[in-house]
Tab-separated table of C-alpha atoms in Angstrom:
chain	number	residue	atom	x	y	z
U	1	UNK	CA	71.839	7.604	36.334
U	2	UNK	CA	74.329	6.094	37.950
U	3	UNK	CA	77.788	7.212	38.856
U	4	UNK	CA	80.621	6.282	41.332
U	5	UNK	CA	80.305	8.932	44.090
U	6	UNK	CA	83.340	10.071	46.591
U	7	UNK	CA	82.308	10.411	50.272
U	8	UNK	CA	85.743	11.404	52.070
U	9	UNK	CA	88.501	9.199	52.499
U	10	UNK	CA	88.156	5.144	52.219
U	11	UNK	CA	84.461	5.936	51.197
U	12	UNK	CA	82.875	5.713	47.546
U	13	UNK	CA	79.436	4.331	46.355
U	14	UNK	CA	77.986	3.454	42.738
U	15	UNK	CA	74.524	5.357	43.400
U	16	UNK	CA	71.665	7.052	41.756
U	17	UNK	CA	72.911	10.652	40.946
U	18	UNK	CA	70.767	13.473	38.436
U	19	UNK	CA	71.492	12.782	34.938
U	20	UNK	CA	74.398	14.882	33.516
U	21	UNK	CA	72.740	17.844	31.539
U	22	UNK	CA	74.343	20.396	28.772
U	23	UNK	CA	74.444	23.785	31.453
U	24	UNK	CA	76.631	26.462	29.345
U	25	UNK	CA	76.567	26.707	25.494
U	26	UNK	CA	79.902	25.498	24.896
U	27	UNK	CA	78.875	21.526	26.775
U	28	UNK	CA	78.102	18.831	25.348
U	29	UNK	CA	76.919	15.509	27.365
U	30	UNK	CA	78.577	12.200	26.623
U	31	UNK	CA	77.214	8.614	27.276
U	32	UNK	CA	80.017	6.539	28.679
U	33	UNK	CA	80.837	3.366	26.904
U	34	UNK	CA	84.317	2.823	28.515
U	35	UNK	CA	86.006	3.972	31.195
U	36	UNK	CA	89.086	3.366	33.491
U	37	UNK	CA	90.646	4.061	36.833
U	38	UNK	CA	93.598	6.008	37.233
U	39	UNK	CA	96.398	6.173	40.258
U	40	UNK	CA	95.299	9.526	40.976
U	41	UNK	CA	91.597	7.748	41.807
U	42	UNK	CA	93.635	5.899	44.490
U	43	UNK	CA	95.117	8.904	45.948
U	44	UNK	CA	91.991	10.632	45.927
U	45	UNK	CA	90.325	8.170	48.020
U	46	UNK	CA	93.067	8.117	50.220
U	47	UNK	CA	92.215	11.589	50.966
U	48	UNK	CA	95.224	12.983	49.420
U	49	UNK	CA	93.607	15.694	47.200
U	50	UNK	CA	91.878	18.304	49.241
U	51	UNK	CA	89.734	19.786	46.446
U	52	UNK	CA	87.707	16.794	45.961
U	53	UNK	CA	84.586	16.962	48.186
U	54	UNK	CA	82.197	14.622	49.310
U	55	UNK	CA	79.725	13.946	46.436
U	56	UNK	CA	81.815	14.362	43.564
U	57	UNK	CA	81.769	11.887	40.849
U	58	UNK	CA	85.436	10.034	40.335
U	59	UNK	CA	86.981	9.596	37.301
U	60	UNK	CA	89.061	11.493	34.144
U	61	UNK	CA	89.091	9.378	31.102
U	62	UNK	CA	86.106	8.031	29.033
U	63	UNK	CA	84.968	6.828	25.644
U	64	UNK	CA	81.702	7.334	24.099
U	65	UNK	CA	78.971	8.934	22.468
U	66	UNK	CA	77.676	12.237	22.719
U	67	UNK	CA	73.871	12.419	23.422
U	68	UNK	CA	73.387	16.340	23.568
U	69	UNK	CA	75.073	19.440	22.384
U	70	UNK	CA	74.983	23.126	23.700
U	71	UNK	CA	73.750	25.543	21.339
U	72	UNK	CA	77.477	27.138	20.886
U	73	UNK	CA	78.891	23.914	20.110
U	74	UNK	CA	79.942	23.745	16.156
U	75	UNK	CA	82.536	20.487	16.164
U	76	UNK	CA	80.908	18.173	17.469
U	77	UNK	CA	76.845	16.246	16.942
U	78	UNK	CA	74.906	14.102	18.742
U	79	UNK	CA	75.635	10.511	17.585
U	80	UNK	CA	79.383	11.173	17.356
U	81	UNK	CA	81.968	8.801	18.684
U	82	UNK	CA	84.487	10.677	21.193
U	83	UNK	CA	87.380	10.471	23.452
U	84	UNK	CA	87.194	12.583	26.797
U	85	UNK	CA	90.683	13.281	27.719
U	86	UNK	CA	91.873	14.193	31.223
U	87	UNK	CA	92.626	17.825	30.255
U	88	UNK	CA	89.685	20.266	29.635
U	89	UNK	CA	90.813	23.591	27.678
U	90	UNK	CA	89.252	26.363	26.747
U	91	UNK	CA	91.540	26.874	23.945
U	92	UNK	CA	91.829	30.880	24.429
U	93	UNK	CA	93.469	31.476	27.309
U	94	UNK	CA	97.099	32.226	27.863
U	95	UNK	CA	98.189	28.970	28.832
U	96	UNK	CA	96.371	27.328	26.217
U	97	UNK	CA	97.564	29.299	23.429
U	98	UNK	CA	101.158	28.188	24.611
U	99	UNK	CA	99.930	24.516	24.511
U	100	UNK	CA	99.860	24.151	28.475
U	101	UNK	CA	95.898	23.453	28.773
U	102	UNK	CA	97.102	22.050	31.856
U	103	UNK	CA	96.747	24.887	33.062
U	104	UNK	CA	93.639	26.590	31.529
U	105	UNK	CA	92.863	29.628	33.424
U	106	UNK	CA	89.421	29.605	32.554
U	107	UNK	CA	88.674	26.315	33.627
U	108	UNK	CA	90.352	27.001	37.002
U	109	UNK	CA	93.779	27.335	36.677
U	110	UNK	CA	94.607	23.339	36.355
U	111	UNK	CA	93.379	21.600	32.984
U	112	UNK	CA	92.197	18.445	35.133
U	113	UNK	CA	88.831	19.330	36.078
U	114	UNK	CA	86.766	15.922	35.741
U	115	UNK	CA	86.759	13.953	39.033
U	116	UNK	CA	88.619	16.916	40.947
U	117	UNK	CA	86.868	20.431	40.570
U	118	UNK	CA	83.724	19.065	38.437
U	119	UNK	CA	82.028	15.717	38.125
U	120	UNK	CA	83.649	13.010	36.406
U	121	UNK	CA	83.710	9.897	34.175
U	122	UNK	CA	83.097	7.118	36.323
U	123	UNK	CA	79.135	7.270	35.324
U	124	UNK	CA	76.638	6.310	32.740
U	125	UNK	CA	76.895	9.885	31.254
U	126	UNK	CA	79.106	13.173	31.961
U	127	UNK	CA	79.101	16.748	31.065
U	128	UNK	CA	81.974	17.659	29.033
U	129	UNK	CA	82.942	21.340	28.869
U	130	UNK	CA	84.457	23.338	26.007
U	131	UNK	CA	83.797	20.537	23.709
U	132	UNK	CA	85.054	21.672	20.484
U	133	UNK	CA	88.185	22.362	22.030
U	134	UNK	CA	88.764	19.555	24.350
U	135	UNK	CA	87.099	16.309	23.022
U	136	UNK	CA	88.495	14.095	20.025
U	137	UNK	CA	86.453	12.087	17.282
U	138	UNK	CA	87.425	8.404	17.609
U	139	UNK	CA	88.411	7.372	14.037
U	140	UNK	CA	86.606	4.441	12.842
U	141	UNK	CA	88.975	1.220	13.168
U	142	UNK	CA	90.102	2.458	16.690
U	143	UNK	CA	88.138	0.359	19.527
U	144	UNK	CA	87.095	1.588	22.584
U	145	UNK	CA	89.697	-0.310	24.320
U	146	UNK	CA	92.240	1.567	21.844
U	147	UNK	CA	90.936	4.598	22.405
U	148	UNK	CA	90.546	4.953	26.395
U	149	UNK	CA	94.013	4.743	27.082
U	150	UNK	CA	95.061	7.906	25.118
U	151	UNK	CA	92.970	10.215	27.857
U	152	UNK	CA	95.808	9.988	30.181
U	153	UNK	CA	97.998	7.369	30.562
U	154	UNK	CA	99.550	7.163	26.943
U	155	UNK	CA	99.869	10.919	26.770
U	156	UNK	CA	101.437	11.278	29.890
U	157	UNK	CA	104.071	8.503	29.181
U	158	UNK	CA	105.038	9.960	25.827
U	159	UNK	CA	104.743	13.775	26.982
U	160	UNK	CA	106.172	14.273	30.270
U	161	UNK	CA	108.580	11.273	29.904
U	162	UNK	CA	109.610	10.580	25.915
U	163	UNK	CA	109.195	14.281	24.854
U	164	UNK	CA	110.102	16.367	27.780
U	165	UNK	CA	113.270	13.705	28.130
U	166	UNK	CA	113.950	15.119	24.886
U	167	UNK	CA	114.706	11.119	23.538
U	168	UNK	CA	116.577	11.163	20.238
U	169	UNK	CA	117.476	8.612	17.400
U	170	UNK	CA	119.925	6.047	18.978
U	171	UNK	CA	119.351	7.408	22.518
U	172	UNK	CA	119.764	4.612	25.686
U	173	UNK	CA	116.848	5.236	27.993
U	174	UNK	CA	116.069	3.918	31.469
U	175	UNK	CA	112.492	3.569	32.459
U	176	UNK	CA	112.330	3.268	36.002
U	177	UNK	CA	109.004	1.936	37.457
U	178	UNK	CA	107.353	-0.419	34.639
U	179	UNK	CA	103.389	0.149	35.597
U	180	UNK	CA	101.144	1.763	33.099
U	181	UNK	CA	102.544	5.379	32.654
U	182	UNK	CA	105.904	3.757	32.288
U	183	UNK	CA	105.121	1.027	29.871
U	184	UNK	CA	103.415	3.999	27.774
U	185	UNK	CA	107.048	5.563	27.657
U	186	UNK	CA	108.215	2.252	26.892
U	187	UNK	CA	105.728	2.068	24.110
U	188	UNK	CA	106.293	5.336	22.809
U	189	UNK	CA	110.277	5.657	22.917
U	190	UNK	CA	110.404	3.978	19.819
U	191	UNK	CA	108.714	6.722	17.953
U	192	UNK	CA	111.972	8.858	18.503
U	193	UNK	CA	114.055	6.000	17.605
U	194	UNK	CA	116.075	4.670	20.858
U	195	UNK	CA	118.369	2.383	20.339
U	196	UNK	CA	118.095	0.735	23.929
U	197	UNK	CA	115.394	1.051	26.188
U	198	UNK	CA	115.840	-0.441	29.847
U	199	UNK	CA	112.915	-1.100	32.097
U	200	UNK	CA	113.625	-1.245	35.792
U	201	UNK	CA	110.981	-2.620	38.335
U	202	UNK	CA	110.504	-4.709	41.271
U	203	UNK	CA	107.669	-6.618	39.915
U	204	UNK	CA	108.882	-9.735	37.422
U	205	UNK	CA	104.963	-9.465	35.662
U	206	UNK	CA	105.557	-5.929	34.858
U	207	UNK	CA	109.282	-6.274	33.567
U	208	UNK	CA	107.746	-8.920	30.890
U	209	UNK	CA	105.285	-6.830	30.002
U	210	UNK	CA	108.066	-4.018	29.400
U	211	UNK	CA	110.164	-6.543	27.020
U	212	UNK	CA	106.561	-7.262	25.206
U	213	UNK	CA	105.757	-3.303	24.900
U	214	UNK	CA	109.554	-2.945	23.298
U	215	UNK	CA	111.966	-2.446	26.154
U	216	UNK	CA	115.233	-3.799	25.037
U	217	UNK	CA	116.005	-4.910	28.798
U	218	UNK	CA	114.371	-5.195	32.014
U	219	UNK	CA	116.449	-5.062	35.018
U	220	UNK	CA	114.551	-6.311	38.163
U	221	UNK	CA	115.364	-3.795	41.568
U	222	UNK	CA	117.727	-5.016	43.769
U	223	UNK	CA	121.001	-4.058	45.218
U	224	UNK	CA	122.529	-3.814	42.538
U	225	UNK	CA	120.246	-2.226	39.969
U	226	UNK	CA	122.622	0.774	39.564
U	227	UNK	CA	125.172	-1.023	38.585
U	228	UNK	CA	123.300	-3.567	36.221
U	229	UNK	CA	121.624	-0.878	34.008
U	230	UNK	CA	125.180	1.194	33.917
U	231	UNK	CA	126.994	-1.986	32.772
U	232	UNK	CA	124.044	-1.923	29.891
U	233	UNK	CA	125.388	1.231	28.616
U	234	UNK	CA	129.044	0.494	28.161
U	235	UNK	CA	129.550	2.453	31.412
U	236	UNK	CA	128.435	5.977	30.616
U	237	UNK	CA	124.888	5.880	31.890
U	238	UNK	CA	121.914	6.432	30.205
U	239	UNK	CA	120.643	9.671	27.744
U	240	UNK	CA	117.414	9.926	29.232
U	241	UNK	CA	116.513	8.534	32.544
U	242	UNK	CA	112.327	8.020	32.785
U	243	UNK	CA	110.849	8.237	36.322
U	244	UNK	CA	107.609	6.936	36.433
U	245	UNK	CA	106.976	6.098	40.307
U	246	UNK	CA	106.816	9.413	42.175
U	247	UNK	CA	109.152	8.091	45.538
U	248	UNK	CA	111.920	9.644	46.795
U	249	UNK	CA	114.253	6.337	45.866
U	250	UNK	CA	112.955	5.870	42.224
U	251	UNK	CA	113.736	9.626	41.818
U	252	UNK	CA	117.277	9.307	43.197
U	253	UNK	CA	117.578	6.221	41.283
U	254	UNK	CA	117.237	7.551	37.877
U	255	UNK	CA	119.147	10.304	38.830
U	256	UNK	CA	122.128	7.859	39.165
U	257	UNK	CA	121.758	6.435	35.918
U	258	UNK	CA	121.921	9.323	33.895
U	259	UNK	CA	125.266	10.685	32.080
U	260	UNK	CA	126.726	13.849	32.011
U	261	UNK	CA	124.709	16.139	29.321
U	262	UNK	CA	121.136	13.632	30.138
U	263	UNK	CA	118.119	14.439	30.783
U	264	UNK	CA	116.215	13.175	34.065
U	265	UNK	CA	112.247	13.113	33.225
U	266	UNK	CA	110.269	13.135	36.078
U	267	UNK	CA	106.890	11.871	35.528
U	268	UNK	CA	106.222	10.151	38.792
U	269	UNK	CA	103.471	12.277	41.238
U	270	UNK	CA	105.341	13.087	44.550
U	271	UNK	CA	103.959	13.203	47.834
U	272	UNK	CA	106.970	14.235	49.764
U	273	UNK	CA	110.365	16.069	49.113
U	274	UNK	CA	112.910	14.792	47.778
U	275	UNK	CA	116.702	15.761	48.278
U	276	UNK	CA	118.837	15.381	45.334
U	277	UNK	CA	122.763	15.316	45.295
U	278	UNK	CA	123.135	18.299	43.724
U	279	UNK	CA	126.546	18.764	44.793
U	280	UNK	CA	127.361	16.044	42.743
U	281	UNK	CA	124.881	16.654	39.527
U	282	UNK	CA	125.706	20.371	38.995
U	283	UNK	CA	128.938	19.510	37.083
U	284	UNK	CA	127.372	16.904	35.086
U	285	UNK	CA	125.578	19.170	32.796
U	286	UNK	CA	122.464	16.940	33.505
U	287	UNK	CA	118.287	18.503	33.165
U	288	UNK	CA	115.695	18.039	35.545
U	289	UNK	CA	112.242	17.742	33.833
U	290	UNK	CA	108.742	17.123	35.218
U	291	UNK	CA	105.014	18.533	34.937
U	292	UNK	CA	101.395	17.505	34.267
U	293	UNK	CA	100.189	16.143	31.080
U	294	UNK	CA	98.898	18.610	28.503
U	295	UNK	CA	97.097	15.934	26.208
U	296	UNK	CA	98.082	17.778	22.968
U	297	UNK	CA	99.621	14.752	21.979
U	298	UNK	CA	96.555	12.736	21.224
U	299	UNK	CA	95.754	13.839	17.747
U	300	UNK	CA	99.503	12.136	16.933
U	301	UNK	CA	98.871	9.386	19.190
U	302	UNK	CA	95.352	8.238	17.899
U	303	UNK	CA	97.145	8.292	14.251
U	304	UNK	CA	99.243	5.684	15.270
U	305	UNK	CA	97.163	3.935	17.142
U	306	UNK	CA	94.913	3.692	14.162
U	307	UNK	CA	97.725	2.491	11.821
U	308	UNK	CA	98.773	-0.356	14.323
U	309	UNK	CA	102.171	1.417	15.387
U	310	UNK	CA	100.938	1.701	18.793
U	311	UNK	CA	99.306	-1.299	20.165
U	312	UNK	CA	97.324	0.490	23.155
U	313	UNK	CA	94.863	-2.158	23.824
U	314	UNK	CA	98.137	-4.043	25.272
U	315	UNK	CA	97.456	-1.678	28.466
U	316	UNK	CA	94.176	-3.524	29.402
U	317	UNK	CA	95.020	-6.382	31.335
U	318	UNK	CA	91.357	-6.755	33.408
U	319	UNK	CA	87.603	-6.221	32.604
U	320	UNK	CA	84.816	-5.109	34.637
U	321	UNK	CA	80.908	-3.816	34.127
U	322	UNK	CA	79.558	-0.519	35.843
U	323	UNK	CA	78.009	-2.930	38.646
U	324	UNK	CA	81.865	-4.448	39.003
U	325	UNK	CA	83.166	-1.170	39.866
U	326	UNK	CA	84.018	-1.822	43.266
U	327	UNK	CA	85.727	-4.970	42.528
U	328	UNK	CA	87.800	-3.465	39.961
U	329	UNK	CA	88.671	-0.798	42.188
U	330	UNK	CA	90.199	-3.433	44.560
U	331	UNK	CA	92.286	-5.331	41.470
U	332	UNK	CA	93.416	-1.792	40.319
U	333	UNK	CA	94.650	-1.127	44.101
U	334	UNK	CA	96.463	-4.242	44.328
U	335	UNK	CA	97.553	-4.089	40.953
U	336	UNK	CA	101.242	-5.688	41.485
U	337	UNK	CA	99.709	-8.710	43.379
U	338	UNK	CA	96.772	-9.118	40.339
U	339	UNK	CA	98.922	-8.697	37.605
U	340	UNK	CA	97.199	-5.728	36.393
U	341	UNK	CA	98.344	-2.838	34.802
U	342	UNK	CA	95.245	-1.149	33.341
U	343	UNK	CA	91.421	-1.793	33.883
U	344	UNK	CA	88.681	-1.379	31.312
U	345	UNK	CA	85.213	-0.526	32.510
U	346	UNK	CA	81.991	-0.669	30.473
U	347	UNK	CA	78.065	-0.891	31.059
């Protein structure tokens, strides 16, 4: 089979590799029919994730059909159409029992293993460990293009942004960064009745998309960003500020927007330290949350997508075939210039 293989920083290739096979009784093999690229994949190619070594197949999101099943698998059969999420879980360790499979001890202490600790999903087929507790059946009527964004970006924006931020009916929410994950937060704030959702970004295209996805207001980044947002909240600040970029300045912006008693939900992946003004924040009873997605919200999100409540397909702006995967990476790596949110990659 063919797959996209990492060969060190800045070096990847779509090449022949051994076929994916069942290695453990709890495994299945899934023929990949749709996959996508995540910002984490770009970090890997920049050499930022030391655990990813030469020869690793990239990718951690897929929709496809099961072609082989291990002897211990009970919940799935050959021919089933499934969503392969970014997080793998054994279902039995302490963290899985706590609803935190992002730290599944059985698979290595981190639930994100595809394209990281084991071969990933940017391939013609992928081996899926712990299939019974990790895979999700795709309901009839939900397309591959709708389902694929539930593998990572939508649950991330929802769980680490909306749920961790404690969004409640009537809340005012600011989403700092209107990329794929930020827009996922925008899409799902309505599930908890936010009355005002303010999208903040430096890119006009993303701000237009944010309004299309349900934001009530859009603020373009500039010298008066904080003042503009606070003015939209009667001078009080927001109840929840969701940071979805991962830069020191964007987290500081989120911190400057939240009102006393509010919450800062950090979703962005930070690669450098951030110095927060704790001398000003402590007295305001502000809560700061952060974390890795658990993907435990996927069953709920699948129902909302199937019912039409969440138009997940809007996340996909560009489509490519496996043979065009290098072009897909180029487009996604220059998302702002290409007006790209997420790319859809199919055979």
